[in-house]
Short mmCIF file of N, CA and C in Angstrom, two decimals:
data_model
loop_
_atom_site.label_atom_id
_atom_site.label_comp_id
_atom_site.label_asym_id
_atom_site.label_seq_id
_atom_site.Cartn_x
_atom_site.Cartn_y
_atom_site.Cartn_z
N UNK A 1 0.84 -1.18 0.00
CA UNK A 1 0.00 0.00 0.00
C UNK A 1 0.88 1.25 0.00
N UNK A 2 0.48 2.24 -0.74
CA UNK A 2 1.25 3.47 -0.87
C UNK A 2 1.26 4.23 0.46
N UNK A 3 2.46 4.63 0.89
CA UNK A 3 2.57 5.41 2.12
C UNK A 3 2.08 6.83 1.87
N UNK A 4 1.41 7.38 2.84
CA UNK A 4 0.98 8.77 2.77
C UNK A 4 1.97 9.59 3.56
N UNK A 5 2.57 10.57 2.91
CA UNK A 5 3.53 11.45 3.55
C UNK A 5 2.80 12.74 3.91
N UNK A 6 2.64 12.97 5.19
CA UNK A 6 2.00 14.21 5.65
C UNK A 6 3.07 15.26 5.84
N UNK A 7 2.71 16.50 5.55
CA UNK A 7 3.69 17.57 5.69
C UNK A 7 3.16 18.69 6.56
N UNK A 8 4.07 19.30 7.23
CA UNK A 8 3.82 20.52 7.99
C UNK A 8 4.82 21.53 7.46
N UNK A 9 4.35 22.71 7.12
CA UNK A 9 5.23 23.73 6.60
C UNK A 9 5.27 24.87 7.60
N UNK A 10 6.47 25.27 7.94
CA UNK A 10 6.68 26.38 8.86
C UNK A 10 7.49 27.43 8.13
N UNK A 11 7.05 28.67 8.17
CA UNK A 11 7.76 29.75 7.50
C UNK A 11 8.56 30.53 8.54
N UNK A 12 9.80 30.80 8.20
CA UNK A 12 10.67 31.58 9.08
C UNK A 12 11.18 32.78 8.30
N UNK A 13 11.31 33.89 8.96
CA UNK A 13 11.92 35.08 8.37
C UNK A 13 13.22 35.29 9.11
N UNK A 14 14.31 35.18 8.40
CA UNK A 14 15.62 35.41 8.98
C UNK A 14 16.14 36.72 8.42
N UNK A 15 16.53 37.61 9.28
CA UNK A 15 16.98 38.91 8.83
C UNK A 15 18.37 39.20 9.38
N UNK A 16 19.15 39.88 8.58
CA UNK A 16 20.45 40.33 9.02
C UNK A 16 20.25 41.60 9.85
N UNK A 17 21.30 42.14 10.45
CA UNK A 17 21.15 43.36 11.25
C UNK A 17 20.40 44.45 10.49
N UNK A 18 19.54 45.12 11.21
CA UNK A 18 18.74 46.23 10.68
C UNK A 18 17.77 45.79 9.59
N UNK A 19 17.45 44.50 9.55
CA UNK A 19 16.52 43.93 8.58
C UNK A 19 16.93 44.13 7.13
N UNK A 20 18.25 44.25 6.91
CA UNK A 20 18.74 44.32 5.54
C UNK A 20 18.81 42.90 4.99
N UNK A 21 18.46 42.75 3.74
CA UNK A 21 18.53 41.45 3.08
C UNK A 21 17.75 40.38 3.84
N UNK A 22 16.55 40.71 4.28
CA UNK A 22 15.71 39.71 4.96
C UNK A 22 15.44 38.57 3.99
N UNK A 23 15.46 37.37 4.51
CA UNK A 23 15.23 36.19 3.69
C UNK A 23 14.12 35.37 4.33
N UNK A 24 13.27 34.78 3.48
CA UNK A 24 12.18 33.95 3.97
C UNK A 24 12.50 32.50 3.64
N UNK A 25 12.34 31.64 4.65
CA UNK A 25 12.57 30.21 4.48
C UNK A 25 11.31 29.46 4.86
N UNK A 26 11.07 28.36 4.18
CA UNK A 26 9.98 27.45 4.54
C UNK A 26 10.60 26.13 4.95
N UNK A 27 10.08 25.53 6.01
CA UNK A 27 10.59 24.25 6.49
C UNK A 27 9.45 23.25 6.56
N UNK A 28 9.66 22.10 5.95
CA UNK A 28 8.70 21.01 5.96
C UNK A 28 9.15 19.98 6.99
N UNK A 29 8.19 19.48 7.73
CA UNK A 29 8.43 18.36 8.64
C UNK A 29 7.52 17.24 8.17
N UNK A 30 8.11 16.15 7.69
CA UNK A 30 7.34 15.03 7.17
C UNK A 30 7.71 13.76 7.93
N UNK A 31 6.96 12.71 7.68
CA UNK A 31 7.25 11.43 8.31
C UNK A 31 8.54 10.82 7.76
N UNK A 32 9.08 11.39 6.69
CA UNK A 32 10.34 10.90 6.12
C UNK A 32 11.52 11.81 6.43
N UNK A 33 11.28 12.88 7.16
CA UNK A 33 12.35 13.82 7.50
C UNK A 33 11.94 15.24 7.19
N UNK A 34 12.84 16.15 7.47
CA UNK A 34 12.60 17.58 7.27
C UNK A 34 13.47 18.11 6.13
N UNK A 35 13.00 19.19 5.50
CA UNK A 35 13.79 19.88 4.49
C UNK A 35 13.38 21.34 4.48
N UNK A 36 14.24 22.18 3.91
CA UNK A 36 14.06 23.63 3.95
C UNK A 36 14.22 24.21 2.55
N UNK A 37 13.42 25.24 2.27
CA UNK A 37 13.52 25.99 1.01
C UNK A 37 13.69 27.46 1.32
N UNK A 38 14.37 28.14 0.44
CA UNK A 38 14.41 29.59 0.45
C UNK A 38 13.36 30.08 -0.53
N UNK A 39 12.58 31.09 -0.14
CA UNK A 39 11.56 31.68 -1.02
C UNK A 39 12.12 32.94 -1.65
N UNK A 40 11.80 33.16 -2.93
CA UNK A 40 12.31 34.30 -3.67
C UNK A 40 11.29 35.44 -3.70
N UNK A 41 10.97 35.95 -2.53
CA UNK A 41 9.94 36.99 -2.44
C UNK A 41 10.37 38.29 -3.10
N UNK A 42 11.66 38.54 -3.23
CA UNK A 42 12.11 39.78 -3.87
C UNK A 42 11.94 39.72 -5.39
N UNK A 43 11.87 38.52 -5.96
CA UNK A 43 11.72 38.36 -7.40
C UNK A 43 10.28 38.08 -7.83
N UNK A 44 9.57 37.33 -7.02
CA UNK A 44 8.17 36.97 -7.32
C UNK A 44 7.33 37.13 -6.05
N UNK A 45 7.07 38.36 -5.65
CA UNK A 45 6.42 38.61 -4.36
C UNK A 45 5.00 38.09 -4.25
N UNK A 46 4.22 38.15 -5.29
CA UNK A 46 2.83 37.67 -5.21
C UNK A 46 2.82 36.18 -4.87
N UNK A 47 3.62 35.43 -5.59
CA UNK A 47 3.65 33.98 -5.43
C UNK A 47 4.26 33.57 -4.09
N UNK A 48 5.43 34.10 -3.79
CA UNK A 48 6.12 33.72 -2.55
C UNK A 48 5.35 34.14 -1.31
N UNK A 49 4.78 35.32 -1.33
CA UNK A 49 4.07 35.80 -0.14
C UNK A 49 2.72 35.11 0.02
N UNK A 50 2.10 34.69 -1.09
CA UNK A 50 0.89 33.87 -0.99
C UNK A 50 1.20 32.57 -0.28
N UNK A 51 2.28 31.91 -0.68
CA UNK A 51 2.70 30.66 -0.04
C UNK A 51 3.01 30.89 1.43
N UNK A 52 3.76 31.94 1.72
CA UNK A 52 4.10 32.27 3.11
C UNK A 52 2.85 32.48 3.95
N UNK A 53 1.91 33.24 3.43
CA UNK A 53 0.69 33.53 4.19
C UNK A 53 -0.13 32.27 4.44
N UNK A 54 -0.25 31.40 3.44
CA UNK A 54 -0.98 30.15 3.64
C UNK A 54 -0.29 29.28 4.70
N UNK A 55 1.03 29.22 4.64
CA UNK A 55 1.77 28.42 5.63
C UNK A 55 1.61 29.01 7.03
N UNK A 56 1.69 30.31 7.14
CA UNK A 56 1.54 30.95 8.46
C UNK A 56 0.13 30.81 9.01
N UNK A 57 -0.85 30.60 8.14
CA UNK A 57 -2.23 30.36 8.56
C UNK A 57 -2.51 28.87 8.78
N UNK A 58 -1.45 28.05 8.77
CA UNK A 58 -1.53 26.59 8.98
C UNK A 58 -2.30 25.86 7.89
N UNK A 59 -2.47 26.47 6.73
CA UNK A 59 -3.20 25.85 5.62
C UNK A 59 -2.57 24.52 5.22
N UNK A 60 -1.24 24.46 5.18
CA UNK A 60 -0.54 23.27 4.69
C UNK A 60 -0.36 22.19 5.74
N UNK A 61 -0.63 22.49 6.98
CA UNK A 61 -0.40 21.50 8.04
C UNK A 61 -1.26 20.26 7.83
N UNK A 62 -0.60 19.12 7.90
CA UNK A 62 -1.24 17.81 7.84
C UNK A 62 -1.77 17.44 6.46
N UNK A 63 -1.36 18.17 5.43
CA UNK A 63 -1.72 17.78 4.07
C UNK A 63 -0.76 16.70 3.59
N UNK A 64 -1.10 16.05 2.51
CA UNK A 64 -0.27 14.97 1.98
C UNK A 64 0.32 15.37 0.62
N UNK A 65 1.42 14.75 0.27
CA UNK A 65 1.92 14.85 -1.10
C UNK A 65 1.03 13.94 -1.93
N UNK A 66 0.02 14.55 -2.55
CA UNK A 66 -1.02 13.79 -3.24
C UNK A 66 -0.61 13.34 -4.63
N UNK A 67 0.42 13.94 -5.17
CA UNK A 67 0.89 13.57 -6.51
C UNK A 67 2.40 13.39 -6.45
N UNK A 68 2.85 12.20 -6.72
CA UNK A 68 4.28 11.88 -6.69
C UNK A 68 4.60 11.15 -7.98
N UNK A 69 5.45 11.76 -8.80
CA UNK A 69 5.84 11.14 -10.06
C UNK A 69 7.36 11.00 -10.05
N UNK A 70 7.81 9.77 -9.95
CA UNK A 70 9.25 9.47 -9.86
C UNK A 70 10.01 10.15 -11.00
N UNK A 71 11.10 10.82 -10.64
CA UNK A 71 11.94 11.48 -11.63
C UNK A 71 11.40 12.80 -12.13
N UNK A 72 10.21 13.20 -11.69
CA UNK A 72 9.58 14.43 -12.17
C UNK A 72 9.36 15.42 -11.04
N UNK A 73 8.40 15.11 -10.12
CA UNK A 73 8.10 16.05 -9.05
C UNK A 73 7.23 15.40 -7.99
N UNK A 74 7.15 16.11 -6.82
CA UNK A 74 6.18 15.79 -5.78
C UNK A 74 5.29 17.01 -5.61
N UNK A 75 3.99 16.80 -5.37
CA UNK A 75 3.04 17.91 -5.31
C UNK A 75 2.22 17.84 -4.03
N UNK A 76 1.97 19.00 -3.45
CA UNK A 76 1.26 19.15 -2.18
C UNK A 76 0.39 20.41 -2.29
N UNK A 77 -0.41 20.64 -1.27
CA UNK A 77 -1.17 21.88 -1.20
C UNK A 77 -2.65 21.76 -1.48
N UNK A 78 -3.15 20.53 -1.63
CA UNK A 78 -4.58 20.31 -1.84
C UNK A 78 -5.21 19.90 -0.52
N UNK A 79 -6.13 20.69 0.02
CA UNK A 79 -6.74 20.33 1.30
C UNK A 79 -7.59 19.07 1.23
N UNK A 80 -7.99 18.66 0.03
CA UNK A 80 -8.79 17.44 -0.13
C UNK A 80 -7.92 16.21 -0.35
N UNK A 81 -6.65 16.42 -0.68
CA UNK A 81 -5.75 15.31 -0.95
C UNK A 81 -5.97 14.65 -2.29
N UNK A 82 -6.69 15.33 -3.18
CA UNK A 82 -7.03 14.77 -4.49
C UNK A 82 -6.40 15.50 -5.66
N UNK A 83 -5.93 16.70 -5.43
CA UNK A 83 -5.41 17.53 -6.51
C UNK A 83 -6.44 18.49 -7.06
N UNK A 84 -7.65 18.46 -6.53
CA UNK A 84 -8.73 19.32 -7.04
C UNK A 84 -9.09 20.46 -6.09
N UNK A 85 -8.46 20.55 -4.93
CA UNK A 85 -8.81 21.58 -3.95
C UNK A 85 -7.82 22.72 -3.93
N UNK A 86 -8.25 23.78 -3.28
CA UNK A 86 -7.40 24.96 -3.15
C UNK A 86 -7.87 25.85 -2.03
N UNK A 87 -7.38 27.08 -1.99
CA UNK A 87 -7.71 27.98 -0.90
C UNK A 87 -9.01 28.76 -1.11
N UNK A 88 -9.65 28.61 -2.26
CA UNK A 88 -10.86 29.36 -2.54
C UNK A 88 -10.61 30.62 -3.36
N UNK A 89 -9.39 30.79 -3.83
CA UNK A 89 -9.05 31.95 -4.68
C UNK A 89 -7.88 31.52 -5.56
N UNK A 90 -7.56 32.35 -6.54
CA UNK A 90 -6.40 32.11 -7.39
C UNK A 90 -5.52 33.36 -7.39
N UNK A 91 -4.29 33.18 -7.82
CA UNK A 91 -3.36 34.30 -7.90
C UNK A 91 -2.87 34.44 -9.34
N UNK A 92 -2.36 35.62 -9.63
CA UNK A 92 -1.81 35.93 -10.94
C UNK A 92 -0.54 35.13 -11.17
N UNK A 93 -0.35 34.64 -12.40
CA UNK A 93 0.91 33.99 -12.75
C UNK A 93 2.03 35.02 -12.66
N UNK A 94 3.16 34.59 -12.13
CA UNK A 94 4.27 35.52 -11.93
C UNK A 94 5.57 34.79 -12.30
N UNK A 95 6.25 35.28 -13.30
CA UNK A 95 7.46 34.65 -13.78
C UNK A 95 8.63 35.62 -13.71
N UNK A 96 9.81 35.08 -13.50
CA UNK A 96 11.03 35.88 -13.52
C UNK A 96 12.04 35.14 -14.39
N UNK A 97 12.73 35.84 -15.29
CA UNK A 97 13.64 35.16 -16.22
C UNK A 97 14.79 34.42 -15.54
N UNK A 98 15.13 34.78 -14.32
CA UNK A 98 16.22 34.11 -13.61
C UNK A 98 15.77 32.86 -12.84
N UNK A 99 14.46 32.63 -12.78
CA UNK A 99 13.94 31.50 -12.01
C UNK A 99 13.46 30.42 -12.97
N UNK A 100 14.26 29.37 -13.05
CA UNK A 100 14.02 28.30 -14.02
C UNK A 100 13.90 26.95 -13.32
N UNK A 101 13.32 26.01 -14.01
CA UNK A 101 13.21 24.62 -13.55
C UNK A 101 14.49 23.89 -13.96
N UNK A 102 15.62 24.34 -13.43
CA UNK A 102 16.92 23.89 -13.92
C UNK A 102 17.60 22.80 -13.10
N UNK A 103 16.93 22.31 -12.05
CA UNK A 103 17.54 21.28 -11.21
C UNK A 103 16.48 20.62 -10.35
N UNK A 104 16.89 19.59 -9.65
CA UNK A 104 16.03 19.03 -8.60
C UNK A 104 15.93 20.07 -7.49
N UNK A 105 14.78 20.10 -6.82
CA UNK A 105 14.60 21.00 -5.68
C UNK A 105 14.01 22.35 -6.00
N UNK A 106 13.55 22.56 -7.22
CA UNK A 106 12.89 23.81 -7.58
C UNK A 106 11.46 23.78 -7.04
N UNK A 107 11.06 24.85 -6.36
CA UNK A 107 9.73 24.98 -5.76
C UNK A 107 8.91 25.91 -6.65
N UNK A 108 7.75 25.42 -7.11
CA UNK A 108 6.93 26.19 -8.04
C UNK A 108 5.45 25.93 -7.80
N UNK A 109 4.63 26.85 -8.28
CA UNK A 109 3.18 26.72 -8.13
C UNK A 109 2.61 25.81 -9.21
N UNK A 110 1.74 24.91 -8.77
CA UNK A 110 0.95 24.11 -9.70
C UNK A 110 -0.28 24.93 -10.09
N UNK A 111 -0.83 24.63 -11.23
CA UNK A 111 -2.04 25.32 -11.68
C UNK A 111 -2.75 24.44 -12.68
N UNK A 112 -3.95 24.84 -13.07
CA UNK A 112 -4.66 24.13 -14.13
C UNK A 112 -4.10 24.59 -15.47
N UNK A 113 -4.71 24.16 -16.55
CA UNK A 113 -4.28 24.62 -17.86
C UNK A 113 -4.60 26.09 -18.10
N UNK A 114 -5.48 26.65 -17.30
CA UNK A 114 -5.86 28.06 -17.45
C UNK A 114 -4.80 28.97 -16.83
N UNK A 115 -4.51 30.09 -17.47
CA UNK A 115 -3.58 31.05 -16.86
C UNK A 115 -4.17 31.60 -15.56
N UNK A 116 -3.29 32.03 -14.68
CA UNK A 116 -3.69 32.67 -13.42
C UNK A 116 -4.62 31.80 -12.58
N UNK A 117 -4.36 30.50 -12.53
CA UNK A 117 -5.23 29.58 -11.80
C UNK A 117 -4.55 28.93 -10.59
N UNK A 118 -3.34 29.36 -10.26
CA UNK A 118 -2.66 28.82 -9.08
C UNK A 118 -3.31 29.36 -7.82
N UNK A 119 -3.25 28.58 -6.76
CA UNK A 119 -3.80 29.02 -5.48
C UNK A 119 -2.94 28.55 -4.32
N UNK A 120 -3.00 27.27 -4.02
CA UNK A 120 -2.24 26.73 -2.89
C UNK A 120 -1.37 25.54 -3.27
N UNK A 121 -1.67 24.89 -4.37
CA UNK A 121 -0.90 23.70 -4.73
C UNK A 121 0.45 24.09 -5.32
N UNK A 122 1.46 23.36 -4.89
CA UNK A 122 2.82 23.62 -5.33
C UNK A 122 3.50 22.28 -5.59
N UNK A 123 4.62 22.33 -6.26
CA UNK A 123 5.40 21.12 -6.49
C UNK A 123 6.88 21.42 -6.30
N UNK A 124 7.63 20.34 -6.11
CA UNK A 124 9.08 20.41 -5.99
C UNK A 124 9.64 19.43 -7.01
N UNK A 125 10.52 19.92 -7.88
CA UNK A 125 11.05 19.07 -8.94
C UNK A 125 12.04 18.05 -8.38
N UNK A 126 12.13 16.92 -9.06
CA UNK A 126 13.07 15.85 -8.72
C UNK A 126 14.22 15.78 -9.72
N UNK A 127 14.15 16.60 -10.75
CA UNK A 127 15.16 16.68 -11.81
C UNK A 127 14.88 17.97 -12.59
N UNK A 128 15.81 18.42 -13.43
CA UNK A 128 15.51 19.59 -14.27
C UNK A 128 14.26 19.34 -15.12
N UNK A 129 13.44 20.36 -15.25
CA UNK A 129 12.20 20.27 -16.04
C UNK A 129 12.06 21.54 -16.90
N UNK A 130 12.97 21.76 -17.85
CA UNK A 130 12.95 23.02 -18.60
C UNK A 130 11.68 23.26 -19.39
N UNK A 131 10.94 22.21 -19.72
CA UNK A 131 9.69 22.39 -20.48
C UNK A 131 8.63 23.13 -19.66
N UNK A 132 8.83 23.26 -18.34
CA UNK A 132 7.88 23.98 -17.49
C UNK A 132 8.19 25.47 -17.37
N UNK A 133 9.38 25.89 -17.83
CA UNK A 133 9.78 27.29 -17.74
C UNK A 133 8.79 28.18 -18.48
N UNK A 134 8.41 29.27 -17.84
CA UNK A 134 7.48 30.23 -18.44
C UNK A 134 6.03 29.83 -18.35
N UNK A 135 5.75 28.65 -17.81
CA UNK A 135 4.37 28.21 -17.68
C UNK A 135 3.93 28.03 -16.23
N UNK A 136 4.90 27.83 -15.37
CA UNK A 136 4.61 27.61 -13.94
C UNK A 136 5.57 28.48 -13.13
N UNK A 137 5.02 29.17 -12.14
CA UNK A 137 5.78 30.17 -11.40
C UNK A 137 6.71 29.54 -10.38
N UNK A 138 8.01 29.64 -10.63
CA UNK A 138 9.04 29.23 -9.67
C UNK A 138 9.11 30.31 -8.59
N UNK A 139 9.13 29.88 -7.32
CA UNK A 139 9.22 30.87 -6.25
C UNK A 139 10.16 30.48 -5.13
N UNK A 140 10.92 29.40 -5.31
CA UNK A 140 11.87 29.01 -4.29
C UNK A 140 12.70 27.82 -4.71
N UNK A 141 13.57 27.40 -3.80
CA UNK A 141 14.46 26.27 -4.06
C UNK A 141 14.79 25.59 -2.74
N UNK A 142 14.86 24.27 -2.75
CA UNK A 142 15.26 23.52 -1.57
C UNK A 142 16.74 23.78 -1.33
N UNK A 143 17.07 24.19 -0.10
CA UNK A 143 18.46 24.51 0.22
C UNK A 143 19.03 23.59 1.29
N UNK A 144 18.18 22.77 1.89
CA UNK A 144 18.66 21.87 2.93
C UNK A 144 17.88 20.56 2.87
N UNK A 145 18.59 19.44 2.88
CA UNK A 145 18.03 18.09 2.91
C UNK A 145 17.22 17.74 1.66
N UNK A 146 17.78 18.07 0.50
CA UNK A 146 17.15 17.68 -0.77
C UNK A 146 16.99 16.16 -0.84
N UNK A 147 17.85 15.43 -0.14
CA UNK A 147 17.73 13.97 -0.13
C UNK A 147 16.39 13.49 0.40
N UNK A 148 15.78 14.25 1.31
CA UNK A 148 14.45 13.88 1.83
C UNK A 148 13.41 14.04 0.72
N UNK A 149 13.48 15.13 -0.02
CA UNK A 149 12.57 15.35 -1.15
C UNK A 149 12.73 14.21 -2.15
N UNK A 150 13.96 13.85 -2.45
CA UNK A 150 14.23 12.79 -3.43
C UNK A 150 13.69 11.46 -2.93
N UNK A 151 13.79 11.20 -1.64
CA UNK A 151 13.26 9.95 -1.07
C UNK A 151 11.74 9.90 -1.15
N UNK A 152 11.09 11.05 -0.94
CA UNK A 152 9.62 11.10 -1.09
C UNK A 152 9.24 10.79 -2.53
N UNK A 153 10.05 11.33 -3.46
CA UNK A 153 9.77 11.12 -4.88
C UNK A 153 10.13 9.73 -5.35
#
């Protein structure tokens, strides 16, 4: 039987003296271990801050990685655990030319085929996925314990 991996996401704001170069990090605690991502709020603020706000409101707590495709990605953020749920709203697509699906550990928003349809579902790549560039908003990268993400995948 397929194991269900539950995740808890905690957002931390780490700031240098005088709040210069503040950085936002998200930390997942799963039954397979913990991992951390840096969010790129300075490059894609709508997307990164939407994720931060949902995490701070405990939206992601106890959700499962409902879509796992070996060698491609793991997906979370559906409150129903089916891939069809969301927060009840959508956000504008937001792309930055420096944020690409160029490696394992890229954090990006999932959406339907319709533009501007992302809400709460996100995915983490397990390998480079350049065909997704310009279609799905990258907003972070795993910076600690990528091996846990790979084990989930």
